[in-house]
Amino acid sequence: MDYALWGQRELEECVSKISVAFLEENICELNLNDALNQNRLGDELIDGFLAQLRALSQETSLKVLIITGCDDVFCGGGSLETLRKLSEKAREPIFFEIADQMLGFPVPIVSAARGHAVGGGLLFAIYADLSVACETSRYSVNFTDMGFTPGMGTTTVLPALVGYPFAAEMILTAKFYKGRELEGRGLFNYIVPADRVMPVALDMARRMAEKPRHVLEMLKETLVLPRRQALHLARSHEQLMHQVCFSRPEGRSYIEESYIR
């Protein structure tokens, strides 16, 4: 698609909760902007995100995609309705599709997580190729707080990123960490003040956008291979653990009682 025709205006083609804009000729921003619902992963936000990724994957002028959220919340994880569906085994495959599409996106993705990112929302950040977080925002894989085991490849991809000891701590305790506590842990490339998150992400994007697209494509495909393999290993086991968790009588009620509204 020609930049002169498309790059000067913001598009909201799929749903109102997702917006897309070319920031520069080869750099695009995909923004999760459902501020009212704190960027919770409901049907509309998930389906819109996947639709935009599919559309942008066909955009031959694109070299880098930056994913952003609201100032206060990058992504708040699954909505209560989504978790109810998950407990009924009606929505689980879609979360692996999110990971698959992010890893399979043809060019590098940068996550600019200025706001909080929890549960599946944190996975949105770490399935990017490069990531920037905020010193004062909070980040957590808080699945166990709601009485069930993690999904989206958390059990294999997270240890591959940060090492077993810290991944085990994050998963088993469900602790909420301030960004500055994660410095040097390998979860993010940079952890900076809130007003520096987007400038740092854009600086990385510009450096990549200087390179030939075919070089970026080949390197992206090669670099994500270990995470693709880790995701594949996790899929059947994580789904089995979910079946055990949600088959217990208290499984659904635990979500209802512990969900942070």
mmCIF file of C-alpha atoms in Angstrom:
data_model
loop_
_atom_site.group_PDB
_atom_site.id
_atom_site.type_symbol
_atom_site.label_atom_id
_atom_site.label_comp_id
_atom_site.label_asym_id
_atom_site.label_seq_id
_atom_site.Cartn_x
_atom_site.Cartn_y
_atom_site.Cartn_z
ATOM 1 C CA MET A 1 0.000 0.000 0.000
ATOM 2 C CA ASP A 2 1.405 3.383 -0.936
ATOM 3 C CA TYR A 3 2.667 5.426 2.046
ATOM 4 C CA ALA A 4 1.584 8.704 0.448
ATOM 5 C CA LEU A 5 -1.991 7.462 0.318
ATOM 6 C CA TRP A 6 -2.135 5.718 3.684
ATOM 7 C CA GLY A 7 0.635 6.848 5.972
ATOM 8 C CA GLN A 8 -0.670 10.306 6.807
ATOM 9 C CA ARG A 9 -3.850 9.310 8.581
ATOM 10 C CA GLU A 10 -4.874 6.995 11.358
ATOM 11 C CA LEU A 11 -6.949 3.976 10.389
ATOM 12 C CA GLU A 12 -9.516 2.189 12.535
ATOM 13 C CA GLU A 13 -10.614 -0.523 10.140
ATOM 14 C CA CYS A 14 -11.313 -3.543 12.315
ATOM 15 C CA VAL A 15 -12.790 -2.272 15.560
ATOM 16 C CA SER A 16 -12.805 0.956 17.505
ATOM 17 C CA LYS A 17 -10.529 -0.593 20.156
ATOM 18 C CA ILE A 18 -7.618 -1.010 17.718
ATOM 19 C CA SER A 19 -5.991 1.769 15.757
ATOM 20 C CA VAL A 20 -3.213 1.621 13.190
ATOM 21 C CA ALA A 21 -1.047 4.420 11.843
ATOM 22 C CA PHE A 22 2.166 4.713 9.853
ATOM 23 C CA LEU A 23 4.489 6.837 11.997
ATOM 24 C CA GLU A 24 7.106 6.992 9.265
ATOM 25 C CA GLU A 25 7.432 5.416 5.842
ATOM 26 C CA ASN A 26 8.426 1.929 7.024
ATOM 27 C CA ILE A 27 7.309 2.032 10.670
ATOM 28 C CA CYS A 28 3.747 1.353 11.787
ATOM 29 C CA GLU A 29 2.095 1.643 15.209
ATOM 30 C CA LEU A 30 -0.675 -0.711 16.311
ATOM 31 C CA ASN A 31 -2.358 0.745 19.370
ATOM 32 C CA LEU A 32 -4.614 -1.080 21.832
ATOM 33 C CA ASN A 33 -6.821 1.804 22.919
ATOM 34 C CA ASP A 34 -9.742 0.412 24.887
ATOM 35 C CA ALA A 35 -9.083 2.709 27.841
ATOM 36 C CA LEU A 36 -12.600 2.265 29.240
ATOM 37 C CA ASN A 37 -12.050 -1.471 29.690
ATOM 38 C CA GLN A 38 -8.329 -1.168 30.571
ATOM 39 C CA ASN A 39 -7.314 -3.005 27.414
ATOM 40 C CA ARG A 40 -8.753 -6.266 28.679
ATOM 41 C CA LEU A 41 -8.598 -9.112 26.187
ATOM 42 C CA GLY A 42 -12.212 -9.586 25.203
ATOM 43 C CA ASP A 43 -13.515 -10.987 21.916
ATOM 44 C CA GLU A 44 -13.517 -7.642 20.122
ATOM 45 C CA LEU A 45 -10.004 -6.648 21.130
ATOM 46 C CA ILE A 46 -8.534 -10.095 20.384
ATOM 47 C CA ASP A 47 -10.285 -10.474 17.031
ATOM 48 C CA GLY A 48 -9.400 -6.919 16.005
ATOM 49 C CA PHE A 49 -5.759 -7.403 16.966
ATOM 50 C CA LEU A 50 -5.469 -10.622 14.970
ATOM 51 C CA ALA A 51 -7.252 -9.086 11.974
ATOM 52 C CA GLN A 52 -4.874 -6.129 11.968
ATOM 53 C CA LEU A 53 -1.824 -8.380 12.227
ATOM 54 C CA ARG A 54 -3.056 -10.396 9.245
ATOM 55 C CA ALA A 55 -3.643 -7.232 7.233
ATOM 56 C CA LEU A 56 -0.315 -5.647 8.160
ATOM 57 C CA SER A 57 1.575 -8.841 7.333
ATOM 58 C CA GLN A 58 0.644 -8.174 3.692
ATOM 59 C CA GLU A 59 1.956 -4.587 3.753
ATOM 60 C CA THR A 60 5.179 -4.828 1.747
ATOM 61 C CA SER A 61 6.461 -1.369 2.696
ATOM 62 C CA LEU A 62 6.416 -2.204 6.406
ATOM 63 C CA LYS A 63 9.727 -2.957 8.107
ATOM 64 C CA VAL A 64 8.901 -2.575 11.811
ATOM 65 C CA LEU A 65 5.658 -2.765 13.799
ATOM 66 C CA ILE A 66 5.399 -1.036 17.188
ATOM 67 C CA ILE A 67 2.641 -2.247 19.522
ATOM 68 C CA THR A 68 1.457 0.262 22.112
ATOM 69 C CA GLY A 69 -1.384 0.531 24.613
ATOM 70 C CA CYS A 70 -2.977 3.169 26.792
ATOM 71 C CA ASP A 71 -0.749 5.355 28.953
ATOM 72 C CA ASP A 72 -1.821 3.618 32.156
ATOM 73 C CA VAL A 73 -2.459 0.085 30.881
ATOM 74 C CA PHE A 74 -0.594 -1.612 28.058
ATOM 75 C CA CYS A 75 -2.796 -4.703 28.331
ATOM 76 C CA GLY A 76 -4.822 -5.839 31.325
ATOM 77 C CA GLY A 77 -4.994 -9.535 30.430
ATOM 78 C CA GLY A 78 -8.132 -11.542 29.789
ATOM 79 C CA SER A 79 -11.512 -9.976 30.453
ATOM 80 C CA LEU A 80 -13.765 -11.710 32.946
ATOM 81 C CA GLU A 81 -15.968 -12.951 30.118
ATOM 82 C CA THR A 82 -12.922 -14.331 28.279
ATOM 83 C CA LEU A 83 -11.773 -16.180 31.406
ATOM 84 C CA ARG A 84 -15.264 -17.607 31.837
ATOM 85 C CA LYS A 85 -15.091 -18.918 28.274
ATOM 86 C CA LEU A 86 -11.613 -20.256 28.921
ATOM 87 C CA SER A 87 -12.939 -22.174 31.915
ATOM 88 C CA GLU A 88 -15.560 -23.672 29.579
ATOM 89 C CA LYS A 89 -12.827 -24.598 27.050
ATOM 90 C CA ALA A 90 -14.411 -22.327 24.456
ATOM 91 C CA ARG A 91 -11.637 -19.823 23.788
ATOM 92 C CA GLU A 92 -8.219 -21.329 24.576
ATOM 93 C CA PRO A 93 -6.890 -21.883 21.020
ATOM 94 C CA ILE A 94 -7.207 -18.182 20.221
ATOM 95 C CA PHE A 95 -4.493 -17.302 22.746
ATOM 96 C CA PHE A 96 -2.014 -19.602 21.046
ATOM 97 C CA GLU A 97 -3.005 -18.002 17.743
ATOM 98 C CA ILE A 98 -1.993 -14.600 19.169
ATOM 99 C CA ALA A 99 1.449 -15.971 19.995
ATOM 100 C CA ASP A 100 1.713 -17.767 16.645
ATOM 101 C CA GLN A 101 0.848 -14.655 14.668
ATOM 102 C CA MET A 102 3.228 -12.431 16.608
ATOM 103 C CA LEU A 103 6.094 -14.884 16.187
ATOM 104 C CA GLY A 104 5.146 -15.471 12.560
ATOM 105 C CA PHE A 105 4.828 -11.795 11.667
ATOM 106 C CA PRO A 106 7.230 -11.223 8.760
ATOM 107 C CA VAL A 107 9.144 -8.255 10.210
ATOM 108 C CA PRO A 108 10.259 -7.293 13.735
ATOM 109 C CA ILE A 109 7.730 -6.233 16.360
ATOM 110 C CA VAL A 110 8.615 -3.795 19.144
ATOM 111 C CA SER A 111 6.380 -3.591 22.214
ATOM 112 C CA ALA A 112 6.246 -0.214 23.949
ATOM 113 C CA ALA A 113 4.618 -1.154 27.264
ATOM 114 C CA ARG A 114 4.331 2.203 28.970
ATOM 115 C CA GLY A 115 1.407 1.050 31.123
ATOM 116 C CA HIS A 116 0.788 -2.018 33.272
ATOM 117 C CA ALA A 117 0.844 -5.449 31.597
ATOM 118 C CA VAL A 118 -0.498 -8.504 33.425
ATOM 119 C CA GLY A 119 -1.326 -12.098 32.595
ATOM 120 C CA GLY A 120 -1.858 -12.541 28.890
ATOM 121 C CA GLY A 121 -1.166 -8.825 28.550
ATOM 122 C CA LEU A 122 2.441 -9.353 29.580
ATOM 123 C CA LEU A 123 2.709 -12.095 26.961
ATOM 124 C CA PHE A 124 1.723 -9.473 24.352
ATOM 125 C CA ALA A 125 4.883 -7.628 25.361
ATOM 126 C CA ILE A 126 7.303 -10.531 25.488
ATOM 127 C CA TYR A 127 6.193 -12.143 22.217
ATOM 128 C CA ALA A 128 7.495 -9.018 20.527
ATOM 129 C CA ASP A 129 11.039 -9.227 19.194
ATOM 130 C CA LEU A 130 12.179 -6.189 21.172
ATOM 131 C CA SER A 131 10.472 -4.587 24.145
ATOM 132 C CA VAL A 132 10.516 -1.421 26.223
ATOM 133 C CA ALA A 133 8.894 -1.109 29.654
ATOM 134 C CA CYS A 134 8.280 1.660 32.164
ATOM 135 C CA GLU A 135 10.120 1.988 35.486
ATOM 136 C CA THR A 136 6.950 2.668 37.463
ATOM 137 C CA SER A 137 4.388 0.410 35.756
ATOM 138 C CA ARG A 138 3.636 -3.065 37.068
ATOM 139 C CA TYR A 139 4.147 -6.359 35.248
ATOM 140 C CA SER A 140 2.979 -9.808 36.291
ATOM 141 C CA VAL A 141 2.039 -13.287 35.141
ATOM 142 C CA ASN A 142 -0.796 -13.439 37.655
ATOM 143 C CA PHE A 143 -2.600 -16.581 36.468
ATOM 144 C CA THR A 144 -2.182 -18.493 39.728
ATOM 145 C CA ASP A 145 -3.804 -15.634 41.658
ATOM 146 C CA MET A 146 -7.010 -16.598 39.837
ATOM 147 C CA GLY A 147 -6.672 -20.288 40.555
ATOM 148 C CA PHE A 148 -5.414 -21.690 37.273
ATOM 149 C CA THR A 149 -2.160 -22.393 35.488
ATOM 150 C CA PRO A 150 -0.650 -20.086 32.839
ATOM 151 C CA GLY A 151 -1.277 -20.385 29.114
ATOM 152 C CA MET A 152 0.072 -18.879 25.883
ATOM 153 C CA GLY A 153 3.361 -20.764 26.278
ATOM 154 C CA THR A 154 4.238 -19.019 29.529
ATOM 155 C CA THR A 155 5.651 -22.187 31.113
ATOM 156 C CA THR A 156 8.303 -22.639 28.416
ATOM 157 C CA VAL A 157 8.799 -19.223 26.805
ATOM 158 C CA LEU A 158 9.257 -17.295 30.057
ATOM 159 C CA PRO A 159 12.026 -19.592 31.420
ATOM 160 C CA ALA A 160 13.764 -19.317 28.052
ATOM 161 C CA LEU A 161 13.761 -15.528 28.403
ATOM 162 C CA VAL A 162 14.649 -14.976 32.049
ATOM 163 C CA GLY A 163 16.018 -18.336 33.219
ATOM 164 C CA TYR A 164 14.338 -20.991 35.335
ATOM 165 C CA PRO A 165 14.782 -19.485 38.841
ATOM 166 C CA PHE A 166 13.206 -16.127 38.092
ATOM 167 C CA ALA A 167 10.541 -17.591 35.778
ATOM 168 C CA ALA A 168 9.535 -19.983 38.552
ATOM 169 C CA GLU A 169 9.292 -17.073 40.984
ATOM 170 C CA MET A 170 7.159 -15.034 38.587
ATOM 171 C CA ILE A 171 4.811 -17.914 37.766
ATOM 172 C CA LEU A 172 4.434 -19.467 41.222
ATOM 173 C CA THR A 173 4.122 -16.262 43.255
ATOM 174 C CA ALA A 174 2.145 -14.206 40.695
ATOM 175 C CA LYS A 175 3.943 -11.172 42.101
ATOM 176 C CA PHE A 176 3.410 -7.744 40.545
ATOM 177 C CA TYR A 177 6.821 -6.231 39.807
ATOM 178 C CA LYS A 178 7.506 -2.597 39.183
ATOM 179 C CA GLY A 179 9.449 -2.123 35.992
ATOM 180 C CA ARG A 180 12.567 -1.006 37.838
ATOM 181 C CA GLU A 181 12.595 -4.339 39.739
ATOM 182 C CA LEU A 182 12.971 -6.166 36.418
ATOM 183 C CA GLU A 183 16.125 -4.339 35.375
ATOM 184 C CA GLY A 184 18.733 -6.826 34.171
ATOM 185 C CA ARG A 185 16.346 -9.798 34.277
ATOM 186 C CA GLY A 186 16.151 -10.250 30.502
ATOM 187 C CA LEU A 187 12.414 -9.696 30.247
ATOM 188 C CA PHE A 188 12.696 -6.347 28.448
ATOM 189 C CA ASN A 189 15.389 -4.699 26.338
ATOM 190 C CA TYR A 190 14.994 -1.352 28.102
ATOM 191 C CA ILE A 191 13.213 -0.130 31.232
ATOM 192 C CA VAL A 192 12.912 3.651 31.216
ATOM 193 C CA PRO A 193 10.796 6.529 32.593
ATOM 194 C CA ALA A 194 7.267 6.713 31.183
ATOM 195 C CA ASP A 195 7.997 9.608 28.845
ATOM 196 C CA ARG A 196 10.946 7.730 27.339
ATOM 197 C CA VAL A 197 9.157 4.460 26.480
ATOM 198 C CA MET A 198 7.922 5.473 23.030
ATOM 199 C CA PRO A 199 11.052 7.466 22.037
ATOM 200 C CA VAL A 200 13.279 4.486 22.882
ATOM 201 C CA ALA A 201 10.986 2.091 20.990
ATOM 202 C CA LEU A 202 10.936 4.422 17.997
ATOM 203 C CA ASP A 203 14.719 4.770 18.048
ATOM 204 C CA MET A 204 15.117 0.982 17.832
ATOM 205 C CA ALA A 205 12.502 0.855 15.079
ATOM 206 C CA ARG A 206 14.312 3.505 13.048
ATOM 207 C CA ARG A 207 17.608 1.653 13.321
ATOM 208 C CA MET A 208 15.968 -1.531 12.045
ATOM 209 C CA ALA A 209 14.047 0.285 9.313
ATOM 210 C CA GLU A 210 17.358 1.340 7.753
ATOM 211 C CA LYS A 211 18.044 -2.304 6.853
ATOM 212 C CA PRO A 212 16.766 -4.139 3.758
ATOM 213 C CA ARG A 213 13.426 -5.797 4.393
ATOM 214 C CA HIS A 214 14.580 -9.218 3.171
ATOM 215 C CA VAL A 215 17.391 -9.137 5.750
ATOM 216 C CA LEU A 216 14.912 -8.318 8.534
ATOM 217 C CA GLU A 217 12.566 -11.073 7.352
ATOM 218 C CA MET A 218 15.259 -13.770 7.384
ATOM 219 C CA LEU A 219 16.618 -12.699 10.762
ATOM 220 C CA LYS A 220 13.144 -12.508 12.295
ATOM 221 C CA GLU A 221 12.331 -16.036 11.133
ATOM 222 C CA THR A 222 15.637 -17.368 12.471
ATOM 223 C CA LEU A 223 15.627 -15.566 15.814
ATOM 224 C CA VAL A 224 12.070 -16.608 16.769
ATOM 225 C CA LEU A 225 12.670 -20.304 16.076
ATOM 226 C CA PRO A 226 13.546 -21.204 19.706
ATOM 227 C CA ARG A 227 10.410 -19.446 20.946
ATOM 228 C CA ARG A 228 8.294 -21.177 18.304
ATOM 229 C CA GLN A 229 9.641 -24.513 19.517
ATOM 230 C CA ALA A 230 9.052 -23.553 23.149
ATOM 231 C CA LEU A 231 5.479 -22.525 22.346
ATOM 232 C CA HIS A 232 4.864 -25.836 20.562
ATOM 233 C CA LEU A 233 6.181 -27.779 23.551
ATOM 234 C CA ALA A 234 3.939 -25.868 25.959
ATOM 235 C CA ARG A 235 0.690 -26.081 24.048
ATOM 236 C CA SER A 236 -0.580 -29.576 24.861
ATOM 237 C CA HIS A 237 0.716 -29.551 28.429
ATOM 238 C CA GLU A 238 -0.734 -26.144 29.274
ATOM 239 C CA GLN A 239 -4.092 -27.143 27.806
ATOM 240 C CA LEU A 240 -4.043 -30.327 29.878
ATOM 241 C CA MET A 241 -3.303 -28.353 33.041
ATOM 242 C CA HIS A 242 -6.213 -26.041 32.236
ATOM 243 C CA GLN A 243 -8.515 -29.027 31.859
ATOM 244 C CA VAL A 244 -7.512 -30.211 35.325
ATOM 245 C CA CYS A 245 -7.906 -26.736 36.872
ATOM 246 C CA PHE A 246 -11.285 -26.018 35.318
ATOM 247 C CA SER A 247 -12.682 -29.487 35.928
ATOM 248 C CA ARG A 248 -12.454 -28.926 39.669
ATOM 249 C CA PRO A 249 -15.694 -27.708 41.298
ATOM 250 C CA GLU A 250 -14.054 -24.545 42.627
ATOM 251 C CA GLY A 251 -12.338 -23.652 39.330
ATOM 252 C CA ARG A 252 -14.977 -21.251 37.987
ATOM 253 C CA SER A 253 -15.815 -19.707 41.373
ATOM 254 C CA TYR A 254 -12.130 -18.969 42.045
ATOM 255 C CA ILE A 255 -12.024 -16.792 38.923
ATOM 256 C CA GLU A 256 -15.198 -14.952 39.891
ATOM 257 C CA GLU A 257 -13.977 -14.256 43.408
ATOM 258 C CA SER A 258 -10.386 -13.294 42.633
ATOM 259 C CA TYR A 259 -10.750 -11.343 39.372
ATOM 260 C CA ILE A 260 -9.658 -7.734 39.820
ATOM 261 C CA ARG A 261 -12.495 -5.604 38.479
#
